[in-house]
């Protein structure tokens, strides 16, 4: 894939960082999305390096509200041929909002850096 903002190839290290051979053993040098080891700001700063906040706001208003409070990977499927969010209709998007806000209200262990909205992430 090519990053449309700088026309450079997207590589593993663009998102996951320069990792050591010990990264499979839980060393904190590899970005792991939806992992509470990394807070929302750390995770989303990786996304915002390529995805410009102004464009995201124009695309869908909740980006403005959630960009600093919920990990991007909570709603967006990573490593997919097509992101699940882009295929949802308005009713399905609203259901995701309602489900997540219910979980936030009802679950005292709710962690916005590791939310999974009812779908599997690779």
mmCIF file of the C-alpha atoms, coordinates in Angstrom:
data_MODEL
# 
_entry.id   MODEL 
# 
loop_
_atom_site.group_PDB 
_atom_site.id 
_atom_site.type_symbol 
_atom_site.label_atom_id 
_atom_site.label_alt_id 
_atom_site.label_comp_id 
_atom_site.label_asym_id 
_atom_site.label_entity_id 
_atom_site.label_seq_id 
_atom_site.pdbx_PDB_ins_code 
_atom_site.Cartn_x 
_atom_site.Cartn_y 
_atom_site.Cartn_z 
_atom_site.occupancy 
_atom_site.B_iso_or_equiv 
_atom_site.pdbx_formal_charge 
_atom_site.auth_seq_id 
_atom_site.auth_comp_id 
_atom_site.auth_asym_id 
_atom_site.auth_atom_id 
_atom_site.pdbx_PDB_model_num 
ATOM 1   C CA . UNK A 1 1   ? 0.000   0.000   0.000  1.00 0.00 ? 1   UNK A CA 1 
ATOM 2   C CA . UNK A 1 2   ? 1.036   3.586   -0.564 1.00 0.00 ? 2   UNK A CA 1 
ATOM 3   C CA . UNK A 1 3   ? 0.452   6.348   1.965  1.00 0.00 ? 3   UNK A CA 1 
ATOM 4   C CA . UNK A 1 4   ? -1.536  8.981   0.032  1.00 0.00 ? 4   UNK A CA 1 
ATOM 5   C CA . UNK A 1 5   ? -0.204  11.776  2.261  1.00 0.00 ? 5   UNK A CA 1 
ATOM 6   C CA . UNK A 1 6   ? 3.475   11.290  1.410  1.00 0.00 ? 6   UNK A CA 1 
ATOM 7   C CA . UNK A 1 7   ? 3.374   8.768   -1.494 1.00 0.00 ? 7   UNK A CA 1 
ATOM 8   C CA . UNK A 1 8   ? 5.723   6.396   0.332  1.00 0.00 ? 8   UNK A CA 1 
ATOM 9   C CA . UNK A 1 9   ? 5.146   2.654   0.759  1.00 0.00 ? 9   UNK A CA 1 
ATOM 10  C CA . UNK A 1 10  ? 3.465   1.545   3.975  1.00 0.00 ? 10  UNK A CA 1 
ATOM 11  C CA . UNK A 1 11  ? 5.686   -0.915  5.816  1.00 0.00 ? 11  UNK A CA 1 
ATOM 12  C CA . UNK A 1 12  ? 5.331   -2.917  9.027  1.00 0.00 ? 12  UNK A CA 1 
ATOM 13  C CA . UNK A 1 13  ? 7.665   -0.534  10.843 1.00 0.00 ? 13  UNK A CA 1 
ATOM 14  C CA . UNK A 1 14  ? 5.512   2.482   9.892  1.00 0.00 ? 14  UNK A CA 1 
ATOM 15  C CA . UNK A 1 15  ? 2.893   1.248   12.342 1.00 0.00 ? 15  UNK A CA 1 
ATOM 16  C CA . UNK A 1 16  ? 4.687   -1.186  14.629 1.00 0.00 ? 16  UNK A CA 1 
ATOM 17  C CA . UNK A 1 17  ? 8.034   0.615   15.024 1.00 0.00 ? 17  UNK A CA 1 
ATOM 18  C CA . UNK A 1 18  ? 11.571  -0.671  14.749 1.00 0.00 ? 18  UNK A CA 1 
ATOM 19  C CA . UNK A 1 19  ? 11.339  -3.857  16.708 1.00 0.00 ? 19  UNK A CA 1 
ATOM 20  C CA . UNK A 1 20  ? 13.904  -6.114  18.325 1.00 0.00 ? 20  UNK A CA 1 
ATOM 21  C CA . UNK A 1 21  ? 14.085  -9.906  17.925 1.00 0.00 ? 21  UNK A CA 1 
ATOM 22  C CA . UNK A 1 22  ? 12.482  -10.165 21.400 1.00 0.00 ? 22  UNK A CA 1 
ATOM 23  C CA . UNK A 1 23  ? 9.242   -8.504  20.251 1.00 0.00 ? 23  UNK A CA 1 
ATOM 24  C CA . UNK A 1 24  ? 7.361   -11.818 20.291 1.00 0.00 ? 24  UNK A CA 1 
ATOM 25  C CA . UNK A 1 25  ? 8.126   -12.134 23.994 1.00 0.00 ? 25  UNK A CA 1 
ATOM 26  C CA . UNK A 1 26  ? 6.195   -8.995  24.961 1.00 0.00 ? 26  UNK A CA 1 
ATOM 27  C CA . UNK A 1 27  ? 9.008   -6.461  24.783 1.00 0.00 ? 27  UNK A CA 1 
ATOM 28  C CA . UNK A 1 28  ? 7.449   -2.995  24.587 1.00 0.00 ? 28  UNK A CA 1 
ATOM 29  C CA . UNK A 1 29  ? 9.274   -2.005  21.389 1.00 0.00 ? 29  UNK A CA 1 
ATOM 30  C CA . UNK A 1 30  ? 6.545   -3.254  19.030 1.00 0.00 ? 30  UNK A CA 1 
ATOM 31  C CA . UNK A 1 31  ? 3.284   -1.317  18.897 1.00 0.00 ? 31  UNK A CA 1 
ATOM 32  C CA . UNK A 1 32  ? 0.409   -3.655  19.637 1.00 0.00 ? 32  UNK A CA 1 
ATOM 33  C CA . UNK A 1 33  ? -2.962  -2.155  18.852 1.00 0.00 ? 33  UNK A CA 1 
ATOM 34  C CA . UNK A 1 34  ? -5.852  -2.786  21.271 1.00 0.00 ? 34  UNK A CA 1 
ATOM 35  C CA . UNK A 1 35  ? -3.294  -3.787  23.880 1.00 0.00 ? 35  UNK A CA 1 
ATOM 36  C CA . UNK A 1 36  ? -3.658  -2.019  27.238 1.00 0.00 ? 36  UNK A CA 1 
ATOM 37  C CA . UNK A 1 37  ? 0.146   -1.908  27.455 1.00 0.00 ? 37  UNK A CA 1 
ATOM 38  C CA . UNK A 1 38  ? -0.188  1.102   25.111 1.00 0.00 ? 38  UNK A CA 1 
ATOM 39  C CA . UNK A 1 39  ? -2.559  3.936   25.972 1.00 0.00 ? 39  UNK A CA 1 
ATOM 40  C CA . UNK A 1 40  ? -4.957  5.543   23.500 1.00 0.00 ? 40  UNK A CA 1 
ATOM 41  C CA . UNK A 1 41  ? -2.622  8.462   22.795 1.00 0.00 ? 41  UNK A CA 1 
ATOM 42  C CA . UNK A 1 42  ? 0.306   6.157   21.978 1.00 0.00 ? 42  UNK A CA 1 
ATOM 43  C CA . UNK A 1 43  ? -1.793  3.966   19.688 1.00 0.00 ? 43  UNK A CA 1 
ATOM 44  C CA . UNK A 1 44  ? -3.557  6.810   17.888 1.00 0.00 ? 44  UNK A CA 1 
ATOM 45  C CA . UNK A 1 45  ? -0.371  8.825   17.388 1.00 0.00 ? 45  UNK A CA 1 
ATOM 46  C CA . UNK A 1 46  ? 0.774   6.032   15.062 1.00 0.00 ? 46  UNK A CA 1 
ATOM 47  C CA . UNK A 1 47  ? -2.452  6.271   13.049 1.00 0.00 ? 47  UNK A CA 1 
ATOM 48  C CA . UNK A 1 48  ? -2.366  10.065  12.937 1.00 0.00 ? 48  UNK A CA 1 
ATOM 49  C CA . UNK A 1 49  ? 1.104   9.975   11.392 1.00 0.00 ? 49  UNK A CA 1 
ATOM 50  C CA . UNK A 1 50  ? -0.608  9.014   8.116  1.00 0.00 ? 50  UNK A CA 1 
ATOM 51  C CA . UNK A 1 51  ? -4.333  9.643   8.610  1.00 0.00 ? 51  UNK A CA 1 
ATOM 52  C CA . UNK A 1 52  ? -4.820  13.383  8.940  1.00 0.00 ? 52  UNK A CA 1 
ATOM 53  C CA . UNK A 1 53  ? -7.261  14.480  11.672 1.00 0.00 ? 53  UNK A CA 1 
ATOM 54  C CA . UNK A 1 54  ? -8.906  17.109  9.460  1.00 0.00 ? 54  UNK A CA 1 
ATOM 55  C CA . UNK A 1 55  ? -9.745  14.506  6.817  1.00 0.00 ? 55  UNK A CA 1 
ATOM 56  C CA . UNK A 1 56  ? -11.051 12.092  9.433  1.00 0.00 ? 56  UNK A CA 1 
ATOM 57  C CA . UNK A 1 57  ? -13.359 14.736  10.899 1.00 0.00 ? 57  UNK A CA 1 
ATOM 58  C CA . UNK A 1 58  ? -14.811 15.467  7.479  1.00 0.00 ? 58  UNK A CA 1 
ATOM 59  C CA . UNK A 1 59  ? -15.294 11.747  6.763  1.00 0.00 ? 59  UNK A CA 1 
ATOM 60  C CA . UNK A 1 60  ? -17.277 10.942  9.937  1.00 0.00 ? 60  UNK A CA 1 
ATOM 61  C CA . UNK A 1 61  ? -17.976 13.266  12.872 1.00 0.00 ? 61  UNK A CA 1 
ATOM 62  C CA . UNK A 1 62  ? -17.253 10.772  15.735 1.00 0.00 ? 62  UNK A CA 1 
ATOM 63  C CA . UNK A 1 63  ? -13.558 10.928  14.794 1.00 0.00 ? 63  UNK A CA 1 
ATOM 64  C CA . UNK A 1 64  ? -13.490 14.400  16.326 1.00 0.00 ? 64  UNK A CA 1 
ATOM 65  C CA . UNK A 1 65  ? -14.921 13.210  19.633 1.00 0.00 ? 65  UNK A CA 1 
ATOM 66  C CA . UNK A 1 66  ? -13.110 9.883   19.960 1.00 0.00 ? 66  UNK A CA 1 
ATOM 67  C CA . UNK A 1 67  ? -9.620  10.525  18.540 1.00 0.00 ? 67  UNK A CA 1 
ATOM 68  C CA . UNK A 1 68  ? -8.161  11.207  21.989 1.00 0.00 ? 68  UNK A CA 1 
ATOM 69  C CA . UNK A 1 69  ? -10.396 8.857   23.988 1.00 0.00 ? 69  UNK A CA 1 
ATOM 70  C CA . UNK A 1 70  ? -10.691 5.559   22.086 1.00 0.00 ? 70  UNK A CA 1 
ATOM 71  C CA . UNK A 1 71  ? -8.082  3.640   20.109 1.00 0.00 ? 71  UNK A CA 1 
ATOM 72  C CA . UNK A 1 72  ? -8.634  3.836   16.337 1.00 0.00 ? 72  UNK A CA 1 
ATOM 73  C CA . UNK A 1 73  ? -8.240  0.052   16.168 1.00 0.00 ? 73  UNK A CA 1 
ATOM 74  C CA . UNK A 1 74  ? -11.289 -0.312  18.406 1.00 0.00 ? 74  UNK A CA 1 
ATOM 75  C CA . UNK A 1 75  ? -13.510 0.593   15.468 1.00 0.00 ? 75  UNK A CA 1 
ATOM 76  C CA . UNK A 1 76  ? -11.280 -0.090  12.484 1.00 0.00 ? 76  UNK A CA 1 
ATOM 77  C CA . UNK A 1 77  ? -10.145 -3.530  11.342 1.00 0.00 ? 77  UNK A CA 1 
ATOM 78  C CA . UNK A 1 78  ? -6.404  -3.650  10.814 1.00 0.00 ? 78  UNK A CA 1 
ATOM 79  C CA . UNK A 1 79  ? -4.761  -5.720  8.072  1.00 0.00 ? 79  UNK A CA 1 
ATOM 80  C CA . UNK A 1 80  ? -8.060  -6.278  6.278  1.00 0.00 ? 80  UNK A CA 1 
ATOM 81  C CA . UNK A 1 81  ? -8.682  -6.024  2.540  1.00 0.00 ? 81  UNK A CA 1 
ATOM 82  C CA . UNK A 1 82  ? -11.526 -3.669  3.456  1.00 0.00 ? 82  UNK A CA 1 
ATOM 83  C CA . UNK A 1 83  ? -12.105 -2.043  6.818  1.00 0.00 ? 83  UNK A CA 1 
ATOM 84  C CA . UNK A 1 84  ? -15.367 -3.290  8.313  1.00 0.00 ? 84  UNK A CA 1 
ATOM 85  C CA . UNK A 1 85  ? -16.383 0.257   9.333  1.00 0.00 ? 85  UNK A CA 1 
ATOM 86  C CA . UNK A 1 86  ? -16.429 1.374   5.695  1.00 0.00 ? 86  UNK A CA 1 
ATOM 87  C CA . UNK A 1 87  ? -18.981 -1.283  4.803  1.00 0.00 ? 87  UNK A CA 1 
ATOM 88  C CA . UNK A 1 88  ? -21.441 -0.462  7.617  1.00 0.00 ? 88  UNK A CA 1 
ATOM 89  C CA . UNK A 1 89  ? -24.662 1.399   6.996  1.00 0.00 ? 89  UNK A CA 1 
ATOM 90  C CA . UNK A 1 90  ? -25.788 4.202   9.324  1.00 0.00 ? 90  UNK A CA 1 
ATOM 91  C CA . UNK A 1 91  ? -27.962 1.915   11.458 1.00 0.00 ? 91  UNK A CA 1 
ATOM 92  C CA . UNK A 1 92  ? -25.046 -0.492  12.044 1.00 0.00 ? 92  UNK A CA 1 
ATOM 93  C CA . UNK A 1 93  ? -22.693 2.362   12.954 1.00 0.00 ? 93  UNK A CA 1 
ATOM 94  C CA . UNK A 1 94  ? -25.207 3.678   15.482 1.00 0.00 ? 94  UNK A CA 1 
ATOM 95  C CA . UNK A 1 95  ? -25.482 0.182   16.972 1.00 0.00 ? 95  UNK A CA 1 
ATOM 96  C CA . UNK A 1 96  ? -21.698 0.140   17.489 1.00 0.00 ? 96  UNK A CA 1 
ATOM 97  C CA . UNK A 1 97  ? -21.906 3.490   19.265 1.00 0.00 ? 97  UNK A CA 1 
ATOM 98  C CA . UNK A 1 98  ? -24.733 2.312   21.512 1.00 0.00 ? 98  UNK A CA 1 
ATOM 99  C CA . UNK A 1 99  ? -23.037 -1.015  22.293 1.00 0.00 ? 99  UNK A CA 1 
ATOM 100 C CA . UNK A 1 100 ? -19.724 0.614   23.192 1.00 0.00 ? 100 UNK A CA 1 
ATOM 101 C CA . UNK A 1 101 ? -21.280 3.335   25.329 1.00 0.00 ? 101 UNK A CA 1 
ATOM 102 C CA . UNK A 1 102 ? -23.365 0.694   27.142 1.00 0.00 ? 102 UNK A CA 1 
ATOM 103 C CA . UNK A 1 103 ? -20.186 -1.300  27.808 1.00 0.00 ? 103 UNK A CA 1 
ATOM 104 C CA . UNK A 1 104 ? -18.463 1.846   29.074 1.00 0.00 ? 104 UNK A CA 1 
ATOM 105 C CA . UNK A 1 105 ? -21.375 2.550   31.426 1.00 0.00 ? 105 UNK A CA 1 
ATOM 106 C CA . UNK A 1 106 ? -21.845 -1.028  32.670 1.00 0.00 ? 106 UNK A CA 1 
ATOM 107 C CA . UNK A 1 107 ? -18.292 -2.337  32.915 1.00 0.00 ? 107 UNK A CA 1 
ATOM 108 C CA . UNK A 1 108 ? -16.085 -0.842  35.660 1.00 0.00 ? 108 UNK A CA 1 
ATOM 109 C CA . UNK A 1 109 ? -13.031 -2.408  33.962 1.00 0.00 ? 109 UNK A CA 1 
ATOM 110 C CA . UNK A 1 110 ? -13.753 -0.617  30.657 1.00 0.00 ? 110 UNK A CA 1 
ATOM 111 C CA . UNK A 1 111 ? -10.447 0.339   29.053 1.00 0.00 ? 111 UNK A CA 1 
ATOM 112 C CA . UNK A 1 112 ? -10.649 2.604   25.973 1.00 0.00 ? 112 UNK A CA 1 
ATOM 113 C CA . UNK A 1 113 ? -7.207  1.503   24.811 1.00 0.00 ? 113 UNK A CA 1 
ATOM 114 C CA . UNK A 1 114 ? -8.317  -2.101  24.391 1.00 0.00 ? 114 UNK A CA 1 
ATOM 115 C CA . UNK A 1 115 ? -11.927 -1.988  23.232 1.00 0.00 ? 115 UNK A CA 1 
ATOM 116 C CA . UNK A 1 116 ? -13.132 -4.572  20.725 1.00 0.00 ? 116 UNK A CA 1 
ATOM 117 C CA . UNK A 1 117 ? -16.472 -3.803  19.186 1.00 0.00 ? 117 UNK A CA 1 
ATOM 118 C CA . UNK A 1 118 ? -17.787 -7.307  18.674 1.00 0.00 ? 118 UNK A CA 1 
ATOM 119 C CA . UNK A 1 119 ? -15.459 -8.338  15.853 1.00 0.00 ? 119 UNK A CA 1 
ATOM 120 C CA . UNK A 1 120 ? -12.186 -10.134 15.678 1.00 0.00 ? 120 UNK A CA 1 
ATOM 121 C CA . UNK A 1 121 ? -8.980  -8.220  15.051 1.00 0.00 ? 121 UNK A CA 1 
ATOM 122 C CA . UNK A 1 122 ? -6.034  -10.042 13.521 1.00 0.00 ? 122 UNK A CA 1 
# 
